[in-house]
Amino acid sequence: MGLTIAPLPVPCTGAALRAAVLEAAVLAGHLLLYPTGMREERPPDLPAARTPGQPPPVLLLHGFTDNRSVFVLLRRALGAGGLRRVETYNHSPFSRDLRVTARHLARRVEELCERSGRDRVDLIGHSLGGLVARYYVQRLGGDAHVRTVVTLGTPHGGTRVAPFMDAHPLVRQMRPDSEVMAELREPAPGCRTRFVAFWSEFDALMAPTGAARIDHPDLDATNVEVTGIGHLALPVHPAVITAVRRALDGPLRAADGAPRPAETARGTGTGGRSLVV
């Protein structure tokens, strides 16, 4: 499955330059916000009763060495109007094993289900956070509690970028030949969770670039290509945020509405069905 959200064709060098400038601007802003997200969010008490049509709660998972501050804009957009409950999960910066973090996530999801009175939740993960969400769903039975997983720039196929960082165990687990990647390539028959993976041609942390796609025969996965932006911009770009909201509401399809005038979208759905968003 594939879907593309892209601006009008531009010279590769110009698009790459604009993406790099945007990455620098996002990095500067994120460095300012980073201290505000270091403290773990205290989950609020939620009423067990829910109104008809209310969507499941959403839990946001940040990437490697990051924290919940990366989701300031996305969280605000998803929670607009108060209909959808959105929470964040700061996994430990001292973790040395993705699988341990996934087990901690399992407890956090079960706790959120209990507080909200819901059987299932939605997960959104940026970079490493998406890989933690997928491991929990695919390998730890999390599909019983997770309706949809949305990943943003997550190395589903493993990434070879920055070989000098192999000293960190988590980075080694994100390599294509790691035990974790081998586990995620194993069969997952009957997985009940829907996956939507956003990836970008200018994501400098993916090597190869297509590593952020999900290619697994047993998973219900849609791969969404976003052009013109890099890794850090994925959780904050307005077009991506809009597409994430649509993905949580249901499969991305032509009827979701036209994109901004500067954008076109094209892709292939199940069975070769063409999609235009």
CSV table of N, CA, C and O in Angstrom, one decimal, residues 132-255:
chain,number,residue,atom,x,y,z
A,132,VAL,N,8.9,1.3,18.8
A,132,VAL,CA,8.4,0.7,20.1
A,132,VAL,C,7.0,0.3,20.0
A,132,VAL,O,6.6,-0.7,20.5
A,133,ALA,N,6.2,1.2,19.4
A,133,ALA,CA,4.7,0.9,19.3
A,133,ALA,C,4.5,-0.3,18.4
A,133,ALA,O,3.7,-1.2,18.8
A,134,ARG,N,5.3,-0.4,17.3
A,134,ARG,CA,5.1,-1.6,16.5
A,134,ARG,C,5.5,-2.9,17.2
A,134,ARG,O,4.8,-3.9,17.1
A,135,TYR,N,6.6,-2.8,17.9
A,135,TYR,CA,7.1,-4.0,18.6
A,135,TYR,C,6.0,-4.5,19.6
A,135,TYR,O,5.7,-5.7,19.8
A,136,TYR,N,5.5,-3.5,20.4
A,136,TYR,CA,4.4,-3.8,21.3
A,136,TYR,C,3.2,-4.5,20.7
A,136,TYR,O,2.7,-5.5,21.2
A,137,VAL,N,2.8,-3.9,19.6
A,137,VAL,CA,1.6,-4.5,18.9
A,137,VAL,C,1.9,-5.8,18.3
A,137,VAL,O,1.1,-6.8,18.4
A,138,GLN,N,3.0,-5.9,17.6
A,138,GLN,CA,3.3,-7.1,16.8
A,138,GLN,C,3.8,-8.3,17.6
A,138,GLN,O,3.6,-9.4,17.2
A,139,ARG,N,4.6,-8.0,18.6
A,139,ARG,CA,5.3,-9.1,19.3
A,139,ARG,C,4.8,-9.3,20.7
A,139,ARG,O,5.1,-10.3,21.3
A,140,LEU,N,4.1,-8.3,21.3
A,140,LEU,CA,3.7,-8.5,22.7
A,140,LEU,C,2.1,-8.5,22.9
A,140,LEU,O,1.6,-8.3,24.0
A,141,GLY,N,1.4,-8.8,21.8
A,141,GLY,CA,0.0,-8.9,21.9
A,141,GLY,C,-0.7,-7.6,22.0
A,141,GLY,O,-1.9,-7.5,22.4
A,142,GLY,N,-0.1,-6.5,21.7
A,142,GLY,CA,-0.7,-5.2,21.8
A,142,GLY,C,-1.8,-4.9,20.9
A,142,GLY,O,-2.6,-3.9,21.0
A,143,ASP,N,-2.0,-5.7,19.8
A,143,ASP,CA,-3.1,-5.5,18.9
A,143,ASP,C,-4.4,-5.7,19.5
A,143,ASP,O,-5.4,-5.3,19.0
A,144,ALA,N,-4.5,-6.3,20.7
A,144,ALA,CA,-5.7,-6.4,21.4
A,144,ALA,C,-6.2,-5.1,22.0
A,144,ALA,O,-7.3,-4.9,22.3
A,145,HIS,N,-5.2,-4.2,22.2
A,145,HIS,CA,-5.5,-2.9,22.8
A,145,HIS,C,-5.3,-1.7,21.9
A,145,HIS,O,-5.6,-0.6,22.3
A,146,VAL,N,-4.8,-1.9,20.7
A,146,VAL,CA,-4.4,-0.8,19.9
A,146,VAL,C,-5.2,-0.9,18.5
A,146,VAL,O,-5.1,-1.9,17.8
A,147,ARG,N,-6.0,0.2,18.2
A,147,ARG,CA,-6.7,0.2,17.0
A,147,ARG,C,-5.8,0.6,15.8
A,147,ARG,O,-5.8,-0.1,14.8
A,148,THR,N,-5.1,1.7,16.0
A,148,THR,CA,-4.3,2.2,14.9
A,148,THR,C,-2.9,2.7,15.4
A,148,THR,O,-2.8,3.3,16.5
A,149,VAL,N,-1.9,2.4,14.7
A,149,VAL,CA,-0.5,2.9,14.9
A,149,VAL,C,-0.1,3.8,13.8
A,149,VAL,O,-0.1,3.3,12.6
A,150,VAL,N,0.2,5.0,14.1
A,150,VAL,CA,0.7,6.0,13.1
A,150,VAL,C,2.2,6.2,13.4
A,150,VAL,O,2.5,6.5,14.5
A,151,THR,N,3.1,6.0,12.4
A,151,THR,CA,4.5,6.2,12.6
A,151,THR,C,5.0,7.3,11.7
A,151,THR,O,4.6,7.5,10.6
A,152,LEU,N,5.9,8.1,12.3
A,152,LEU,CA,6.5,9.3,11.6
A,152,LEU,C,8.0,9.1,11.5
A,152,LEU,O,8.7,9.3,12.5
A,153,GLY,N,8.5,8.8,10.3
A,153,GLY,CA,10.0,8.7,10.2
A,153,GLY,C,10.5,7.6,11.0
A,153,GLY,O,11.6,7.7,11.7
A,154,THR,N,9.9,6.4,11.1
A,154,THR,CA,10.3,5.3,11.9
A,154,THR,C,11.1,4.3,11.0
A,154,THR,O,10.6,3.9,10.0
A,155,PRO,N,12.3,3.8,11.5
A,155,PRO,CA,13.1,2.9,10.7
A,155,PRO,C,12.6,1.5,10.7
A,155,PRO,O,13.2,0.6,11.3
A,156,HIS,N,11.4,1.2,10.0
A,156,HIS,CA,10.8,-0.1,10.1
A,156,HIS,C,11.7,-1.2,9.4
A,156,HIS,O,11.7,-2.3,9.8
A,157,GLY,N,12.5,-0.7,8.4
A,157,GLY,CA,13.4,-1.7,7.8
A,157,GLY,C,14.8,-1.6,8.3
A,157,GLY,O,15.7,-2.3,7.8
A,158,GLY,N,15.0,-0.8,9.4
A,158,GLY,CA,16.4,-0.6,9.9
A,158,GLY,C,17.1,0.5,9.1
A,158,GLY,O,16.9,0.7,7.9
A,159,THR,N,17.9,1.2,9.8
A,159,THR,CA,18.7,2.3,9.2
A,159,THR,C,20.2,2.1,9.4
A,159,THR,O,20.6,1.7,10.5
A,160,ARG,N,21.0,2.5,8.4
A,160,ARG,CA,22.4,2.4,8.5
A,160,ARG,C,23.1,3.7,8.7
A,160,ARG,O,24.3,3.9,8.6
A,161,VAL,N,22.3,4.8,9.0
A,161,VAL,CA,22.9,6.1,9.2
A,161,VAL,C,23.7,6.2,10.5
A,161,VAL,O,23.5,5.4,11.4
A,162,ALA,N,24.7,7.0,10.5
A,162,ALA,CA,25.5,7.3,11.7
A,162,ALA,C,26.1,6.0,12.3
A,162,ALA,O,25.8,5.7,13.4
A,163,PRO,N,27.0,5.4,11.6
A,163,PRO,CA,27.6,4.1,12.1
A,163,PRO,C,28.4,4.4,13.4
A,163,PRO,O,28.6,3.5,14.2
A,164,PHE,N,28.9,5.6,13.6
A,164,PHE,CA,29.7,5.9,14.8
A,164,PHE,C,28.8,5.9,16.1
A,164,PHE,O,29.4,5.8,17.2
A,165,MET,N,27.5,5.8,15.9
A,165,MET,CA,26.6,5.7,17.1
A,165,MET,C,26.3,4.3,17.5
A,165,MET,O,25.5,4.1,18.4
A,166,ASP,N,26.9,3.3,16.9
A,166,ASP,CA,26.7,1.9,17.2
A,166,ASP,C,27.1,1.6,18.7
A,166,ASP,O,26.7,0.5,19.2
A,167,ALA,N,27.8,2.5,19.3
A,167,ALA,CA,28.1,2.2,20.7
A,167,ALA,C,26.9,2.2,21.6
A,167,ALA,O,26.9,1.6,22.7
A,168,HIS,N,25.8,2.8,21.2
A,168,HIS,CA,24.5,2.8,21.9
A,168,HIS,C,23.7,1.6,21.6
A,168,HIS,O,23.4,1.4,20.4
A,169,PRO,N,23.3,0.8,22.5
A,169,PRO,CA,22.5,-0.4,22.3
A,169,PRO,C,21.2,-0.2,21.5
A,169,PRO,O,20.8,-1.0,20.6
A,170,LEU,N,20.5,0.9,21.8
A,170,LEU,CA,19.3,1.2,21.0
A,170,LEU,C,19.5,1.5,19.6
A,170,LEU,O,18.8,1.1,18.7
A,171,VAL,N,20.6,2.2,19.3
A,171,VAL,CA,21.0,2.4,17.9
A,171,VAL,C,21.3,1.1,17.2
A,171,VAL,O,20.9,0.9,16.0
A,172,ARG,N,22.0,0.2,17.8
A,172,ARG,CA,22.3,-1.1,17.2
A,172,ARG,C,21.0,-1.9,17.0
A,172,ARG,O,21.0,-2.6,16.0
A,173,GLN,N,20.0,-1.7,17.8
A,173,GLN,CA,18.8,-2.4,17.6
A,173,GLN,C,18.0,-1.9,16.4
A,173,GLN,O,17.1,-2.5,15.9
A,174,MET,N,18.3,-0.7,15.9
A,174,MET,CA,17.7,-0.1,14.8
A,174,MET,C,18.4,-0.4,13.5
A,174,MET,O,18.1,0.2,12.4
A,175,ARG,N,19.5,-1.2,13.5
A,175,ARG,CA,20.2,-1.6,12.3
A,175,ARG,C,19.4,-2.7,11.6
A,175,ARG,O,18.7,-3.5,12.3
A,176,PRO,N,19.5,-2.8,10.3
A,176,PRO,CA,18.8,-3.8,9.5
A,176,PRO,C,19.0,-5.2,10.0
A,176,PRO,O,18.2,-6.1,9.8
A,177,ASP,N,20.2,-5.5,10.5
A,177,ASP,CA,20.6,-6.9,10.8
A,177,ASP,C,20.4,-7.2,12.3
A,177,ASP,O,21.0,-8.2,12.8
A,178,SER,N,19.7,-6.3,13.0
A,178,SER,CA,19.6,-6.6,14.5
A,178,SER,C,18.6,-7.6,14.8
A,178,SER,O,17.7,-8.0,14.0
A,179,GLU,N,18.6,-8.1,16.0
A,179,GLU,CA,17.6,-9.1,16.5
A,179,GLU,C,16.2,-8.6,16.5
A,179,GLU,O,15.3,-9.3,16.2
A,180,VAL,N,16.1,-7.3,16.9
A,180,VAL,CA,14.8,-6.7,16.9
A,180,VAL,C,14.2,-6.6,15.5
A,180,VAL,O,13.0,-7.0,15.3
A,181,MET,N,15.0,-6.2,14.5
A,181,MET,CA,14.5,-6.2,13.1
A,181,MET,C,14.1,-7.6,12.6
A,181,MET,O,13.1,-7.8,11.9
A,182,ALA,N,14.9,-8.6,13.0
A,182,ALA,CA,14.6,-10.0,12.6
A,182,ALA,C,13.2,-10.4,13.2
A,182,ALA,O,12.4,-11.1,12.6
A,183,GLU,N,13.0,-10.0,14.5
A,183,GLU,CA,11.7,-10.3,15.1
A,183,GLU,C,10.5,-9.7,14.4
A,183,GLU,O,9.5,-10.3,14.2
A,184,LEU,N,10.7,-8.4,14.0
A,184,LEU,CA,9.6,-7.7,13.3
A,184,LEU,C,9.4,-8.3,11.9
A,184,LEU,O,8.3,-8.0,11.3
A,185,ARG,N,10.4,-9.0,11.3
A,185,ARG,CA,10.2,-9.6,10.0
A,185,ARG,C,9.4,-10.9,10.1
A,185,ARG,O,9.0,-11.5,9.1
A,186,GLU,N,9.3,-11.5,11.3
A,186,GLU,CA,8.7,-12.8,11.5
A,186,GLU,C,7.2,-12.6,11.2
A,186,GLU,O,6.6,-11.6,11.3
A,187,PRO,N,6.5,-13.8,10.9
A,187,PRO,CA,5.1,-13.7,10.6
A,187,PRO,C,4.3,-13.1,11.8
A,187,PRO,O,4.6,-13.3,13.0
A,188,ALA,N,3.2,-12.4,11.4
A,188,ALA,CA,2.3,-11.9,12.4
A,188,ALA,C,0.9,-12.1,12.0
A,188,ALA,O,0.1,-11.1,11.8
A,189,PRO,N,0.5,-13.4,11.8
A,189,PRO,CA,-0.9,-13.6,11.4
A,189,PRO,C,-2.0,-13.2,12.3
A,189,PRO,O,-1.8,-13.3,13.5
A,190,GLY,N,-3.0,-12.6,11.8
A,190,GLY,CA,-4.1,-12.2,12.6
A,190,GLY,C,-4.0,-10.9,13.3
A,190,GLY,O,-4.8,-10.5,14.2
A,191,CYS,N,-2.9,-10.1,13.1
A,191,CYS,CA,-2.7,-8.8,13.7
A,191,CYS,C,-3.9,-7.9,13.5
A,191,CYS,O,-4.2,-7.7,12.3
A,192,ARG,N,-4.5,-7.4,14.5
A,192,ARG,CA,-5.7,-6.6,14.4
A,192,ARG,C,-5.5,-5.1,14.3
A,192,ARG,O,-6.5,-4.4,14.1
A,193,THR,N,-4.3,-4.7,14.4
A,193,THR,CA,-4.0,-3.2,14.4
A,193,THR,C,-3.8,-2.7,12.9
A,193,THR,O,-3.1,-3.4,12.2
A,194,ARG,N,-4.3,-1.5,12.6
A,194,ARG,CA,-4.0,-0.9,11.4
A,194,ARG,C,-2.8,0.0,11.5
A,194,ARG,O,-2.7,0.7,12.5
A,195,PHE,N,-1.9,0.0,10.5
A,195,PHE,CA,-0.7,0.8,10.6
A,195,PHE,C,-0.7,1.8,9.4
A,195,PHE,O,-1.1,1.5,8.3
A,196,VAL,N,-0.2,3.1,9.8
A,196,VAL,CA,0.0,4.1,8.8
A,196,VAL,C,1.4,4.7,9.0
A,196,VAL,O,1.7,5.2,10.0
A,197,ALA,N,2.3,4.5,8.0
A,197,ALA,CA,3.7,4.9,8.1
A,197,ALA,C,4.0,6.1,7.2
A,197,ALA,O,3.9,5.9,6.0
A,198,PHE,N,4.3,7.2,7.8
A,198,PHE,CA,4.7,8.4,7.0
A,198,PHE,C,6.2,8.4,6.9
A,198,PHE,O,7.0,8.2,7.8
A,199,TRP,N,6.7,8.6,5.6
A,199,TRP,CA,8.1,8.6,5.3
A,199,TRP,C,8.4,9.7,4.3
A,199,TRP,O,7.5,10.2,3.6
A,200,SER,N,9.6,10.2,4.4
A,200,SER,CA,10.0,11.3,3.5
A,200,SER,C,11.3,11.1,2.8
A,200,SER,O,12.2,10.4,3.3
A,201,GLU,N,11.4,11.5,1.5
A,201,GLU,CA,12.6,11.3,0.7
A,201,GLU,C,13.7,12.1,1.3
A,201,GLU,O,14.9,11.8,1.0
A,202,PHE,N,13.5,13.2,2.1
A,202,PHE,CA,14.5,14.0,2.7
A,202,PHE,C,14.8,13.7,4.1
A,202,PHE,O,15.4,14.5,4.8
A,203,ASP,N,14.4,12.5,4.6
A,203,ASP,CA,14.7,12.1,5.9
A,203,ASP,C,16.1,11.6,6.0
A,203,ASP,O,16.4,10.5,5.6
A,204,ALA,N,17.0,12.5,6.6
A,204,ALA,CA,18.4,12.2,6.6
A,204,ALA,C,18.8,11.1,7.6
A,204,ALA,O,19.9,10.6,7.6
A,205,LEU,N,17.8,10.7,8.5
A,205,LEU,CA,18.1,9.6,9.4
A,205,LEU,C,17.7,8.2,8.9
A,205,LEU,O,17.9,7.2,9.6
A,206,MET,N,17.1,8.2,7.7
A,206,MET,CA,16.8,6.9,7.1
A,206,MET,C,17.8,6.6,6.0
A,206,MET,O,18.0,7.3,5.1
A,207,ALA,N,18.5,5.4,6.1
A,207,ALA,CA,19.4,5.0,5.1
A,207,ALA,C,19.2,3.5,4.9
A,207,ALA,O,19.7,2.7,5.8
A,208,PRO,N,18.6,3.1,3.9
A,208,PRO,CA,18.0,3.9,2.8
A,208,PRO,C,16.8,4.6,3.2
A,208,PRO,O,16.2,4.3,4.2
A,209,THR,N,16.4,5.6,2.3
A,209,THR,CA,15.2,6.4,2.6
A,209,THR,C,13.9,5.6,2.8
A,209,THR,O,13.1,5.9,3.7
A,210,GLY,N,13.8,4.6,2.0
A,210,GLY,CA,12.6,3.8,2.1
A,210,GLY,C,12.5,2.9,3.4
A,210,GLY,O,11.5,2.2,3.6
A,211,ALA,N,13.5,3.0,4.3
A,211,ALA,CA,13.5,2.2,5.5
A,211,ALA,C,12.3,2.6,6.4
A,211,ALA,O,11.9,1.8,7.3
A,212,ALA,N,11.7,3.7,6.2
A,212,ALA,CA,10.6,4.2,7.0
A,212,ALA,C,9.2,3.6,6.6
A,212,ALA,O,8.2,3.9,7.2
A,213,ARG,N,9.3,2.8,5.5
A,213,ARG,CA,8.1,2.1,5.0
A,213,ARG,C,7.9,0.8,5.8
A,213,ARG,O,8.8,0.2,6.3
A,214,ILE,N,6.6,0.4,5.9
A,214,ILE,CA,6.3,-0.9,6.4
A,214,ILE,C,6.0,-1.9,5.3
A,214,ILE,O,5.1,-1.7,4.5
A,215,ASP,N,6.8,-2.9,5.1
A,215,ASP,CA,6.6,-3.9,4.1
A,215,ASP,C,6.5,-5.3,4.8
A,215,ASP,O,7.6,-6.0,4.9
A,216,HIS,N,5.4,-5.6,5.2
A,216,HIS,CA,5.2,-6.9,5.9
A,216,HIS,C,3.8,-7.5,5.4
A,216,HIS,O,2.8,-6.9,5.5
A,217,PRO,N,3.9,-8.8,4.9
A,217,PRO,CA,2.7,-9.3,4.3
A,217,PRO,C,1.5,-9.6,5.3
A,217,PRO,O,0.4,-9.7,4.8
A,218,ASP,N,1.8,-9.6,6.6
A,218,ASP,CA,0.7,-9.9,7.5
A,218,ASP,C,0.1,-8.6,8.2
A,218,ASP,O,-0.9,-8.7,8.9
A,219,LEU,N,0.6,-7.5,7.9
A,219,LEU,CA,0.2,-6.3,8.5
A,219,LEU,C,-0.7,-5.4,7.6
A,219,LEU,O,-0.4,-5.3,6.4
A,220,ASP,N,-1.8,-4.9,8.1
A,220,ASP,CA,-2.6,-3.9,7.4
A,220,ASP,C,-1.9,-2.6,7.5
A,220,ASP,O,-2.1,-1.8,8.4
A,221,ALA,N,-1.1,-2.3,6.5
A,221,ALA,CA,-0.2,-1.1,6.5
A,221,ALA,C,-0.4,-0.2,5.3
A,221,ALA,O,-0.4,-0.7,4.2
A,222,THR,N,-0.5,1.1,5.5
A,222,THR,CA,-0.5,2.1,4.5
A,222,THR,C,0.8,2.9,4.6
A,222,THR,O,1.0,3.5,5.7
A,223,ASN,N,1.6,3.1,3.6
A,223,ASN,CA,2.8,3.9,3.6
A,223,ASN,C,2.5,5.2,2.9
A,223,ASN,O,2.0,5.2,1.7
A,224,VAL,N,2.7,6.3,3.6
A,224,VAL,CA,2.4,7.6,3.1
A,224,VAL,C,3.8,8.4,2.9
A,224,VAL,O,4.5,8.7,3.8
A,225,GLU,N,4.1,8.7,1.6
A,225,GLU,CA,5.3,9.4,1.3
A,225,GLU,C,5.0,10.9,1.3
A,225,GLU,O,4.1,11.4,0.7
A,226,VAL,N,5.8,11.6,2.1
A,226,VAL,CA,5.7,13.1,2.2
A,226,VAL,C,7.0,13.7,1.7
A,226,VAL,O,8.1,13.4,2.1
A,227,THR,N,6.9,14.5,0.6
A,227,THR,CA,8.1,15.1,0.0
A,227,THR,C,8.2,16.5,0.5
A,227,THR,O,7.3,17.2,0.8
A,228,GLY,N,9.5,16.9,0.5
A,228,GLY,CA,9.8,18.4,0.8
A,228,GLY,C,10.1,18.7,2.2
A,228,GLY,O,10.4,19.8,2.5
A,229,ILE,N,10.1,17.7,3.1
A,229,ILE,CA,10.4,17.9,4.5
A,229,ILE,C,11.3,16.8,5.0
A,229,ILE,O,11.4,15.7,4.4
A,230,GLY,N,12.0,17.1,6.1
A,230,GLY,CA,12.9,16.1,6.7
A,230,GLY,C,12.4,15.4,8.0
A,230,GLY,O,11.2,15.6,8.3
A,231,HIS,N,13.2,14.8,8.7
A,231,HIS,CA,12.9,13.9,9.8
A,231,HIS,C,12.2,14.7,10.9
A,231,HIS,O,11.2,14.4,11.5
A,232,LEU,N,12.8,15.9,11.3
A,232,LEU,CA,12.3,16.6,12.5
A,232,LEU,C,11.0,17.3,12.2
A,232,LEU,O,10.2,17.6,13.1
A,233,ALA,N,10.8,17.6,10.9
A,233,ALA,CA,9.6,18.4,10.6
A,233,ALA,C,8.3,17.5,10.5
A,233,ALA,O,7.2,18.0,10.5
A,234,LEU,N,8.5,16.2,10.5
A,234,LEU,CA,7.3,15.3,10.3
A,234,LEU,C,6.3,15.5,11.4
A,234,LEU,O,5.1,15.5,11.1
A,235,PRO,N,6.6,15.7,12.7
A,235,PRO,CA,5.5,15.8,13.7
A,235,PRO,C,5.0,17.2,13.7
A,235,PRO,O,4.0,17.5,14.5
A,236,VAL,N,5.5,18.2,13.0
A,236,VAL,CA,5.1,19.6,13.1
A,236,VAL,C,4.5,20.2,11.8
A,236,VAL,O,3.9,21.2,11.9
A,237,HIS,N,4.7,19.5,10.7
A,237,HIS,CA,4.3,20.1,9.4
A,237,HIS,C,2.8,20.1,9.3
A,237,HIS,O,2.2,19.0,9.5
A,238,PRO,N,2.2,21.2,8.9
A,238,PRO,CA,0.7,21.2,8.8
A,238,PRO,C,0.1,20.1,7.9
A,238,PRO,O,-1.0,19.6,8.3
A,239,ALA,N,0.7,19.9,6.8
A,239,ALA,CA,0.1,18.9,5.9
A,239,ALA,C,0.2,17.5,6.5
A,239,ALA,O,-0.7,16.7,6.3
A,240,VAL,N,1.3,17.2,7.2
A,240,VAL,CA,1.4,15.9,7.9
A,240,VAL,C,0.4,15.8,9.0
A,240,VAL,O,-0.3,14.7,9.2
A,241,ILE,N,0.2,16.8,9.8
A,241,ILE,CA,-0.7,16.8,10.9
A,241,ILE,C,-2.1,16.6,10.4
A,241,ILE,O,-2.9,15.8,11.0
A,242,THR,N,-2.5,17.2,9.3
A,242,THR,CA,-3.8,17.0,8.7
A,242,THR,C,-4.0,15.6,8.3
A,242,THR,O,-5.1,15.0,8.5
A,243,ALA,N,-3.0,15.0,7.6
A,243,ALA,CA,-3.1,13.6,7.2
A,243,ALA,C,-3.1,12.7,8.3
A,243,ALA,O,-3.8,11.6,8.3
A,244,VAL,N,-2.5,13.0,9.4
A,244,VAL,CA,-2.5,12.1,10.6
A,244,VAL,C,-3.9,12.1,11.2
A,244,VAL,O,-4.5,11.0,11.6
A,245,ARG,N,-4.5,13.3,11.2
A,245,ARG,CA,-5.9,13.3,11.7
A,245,ARG,C,-6.9,12.5,10.9
A,245,ARG,O,-7.7,11.8,11.4
A,246,ARG,N,-6.7,12.6,9.6
A,246,ARG,CA,-7.5,11.8,8.7
A,246,ARG,C,-7.3,10.3,8.9
A,246,ARG,O,-8.2,9.5,8.8
A,247,ALA,N,-6.0,9.9,9.1
A,247,ALA,CA,-5.7,8.5,9.2
A,247,ALA,C,-6.3,8.0,10.5
A,247,ALA,O,-6.8,6.8,10.5
A,248,LEU,N,-6.4,8.7,11.6
A,248,LEU,CA,-7.0,8.3,12.8
A,248,LEU,C,-8.6,8.1,12.6
A,248,LEU,O,-9.2,7.3,13.3
A,249,ASP,N,-9.1,9.0,11.7
A,249,ASP,CA,-10.5,8.9,11.5
A,249,ASP,C,-11.0,7.8,10.6
A,249,ASP,O,-12.1,7.5,10.5
A,250,GLY,N,-10.0,7.2,9.8
A,250,GLY,CA,-10.3,6.1,8.9
A,250,GLY,C,-9.3,6.1,7.8
A,250,GLY,O,-8.3,6.9,7.8
A,251,PRO,N,-9.4,5.1,6.9
A,251,PRO,CA,-8.4,5.0,5.8
A,251,PRO,C,-8.3,6.3,5.0
A,251,PRO,O,-9.3,6.9,4.7
A,252,LEU,N,-7.1,6.7,4.6
A,252,LEU,CA,-6.9,7.8,3.8
A,252,LEU,C,-7.5,7.5,2.4
A,252,LEU,O,-7.2,6.5,1.8
A,253,ARG,N,-8.3,8.4,1.9
A,253,ARG,CA,-9.0,8.2,0.6
A,253,ARG,C,-9.3,9.5,-0.1
A,253,ARG,O,-9.2,10.6,0.5
A,254,ALA,N,-9.7,9.4,-1.3
A,254,ALA,CA,-10.0,10.6,-2.1
A,254,ALA,C,-11.1,11.5,-1.5
A,254,ALA,O,-11.0,12.7,-1.6
A,255,ALA,N,-12.0,10.9,-0.9
A,255,ALA,CA,-13.2,11.6,-0.3
A,255,ALA,C,-12.8,12.4,0.9
A,255,ALA,O,-13.6,13.2,1.4
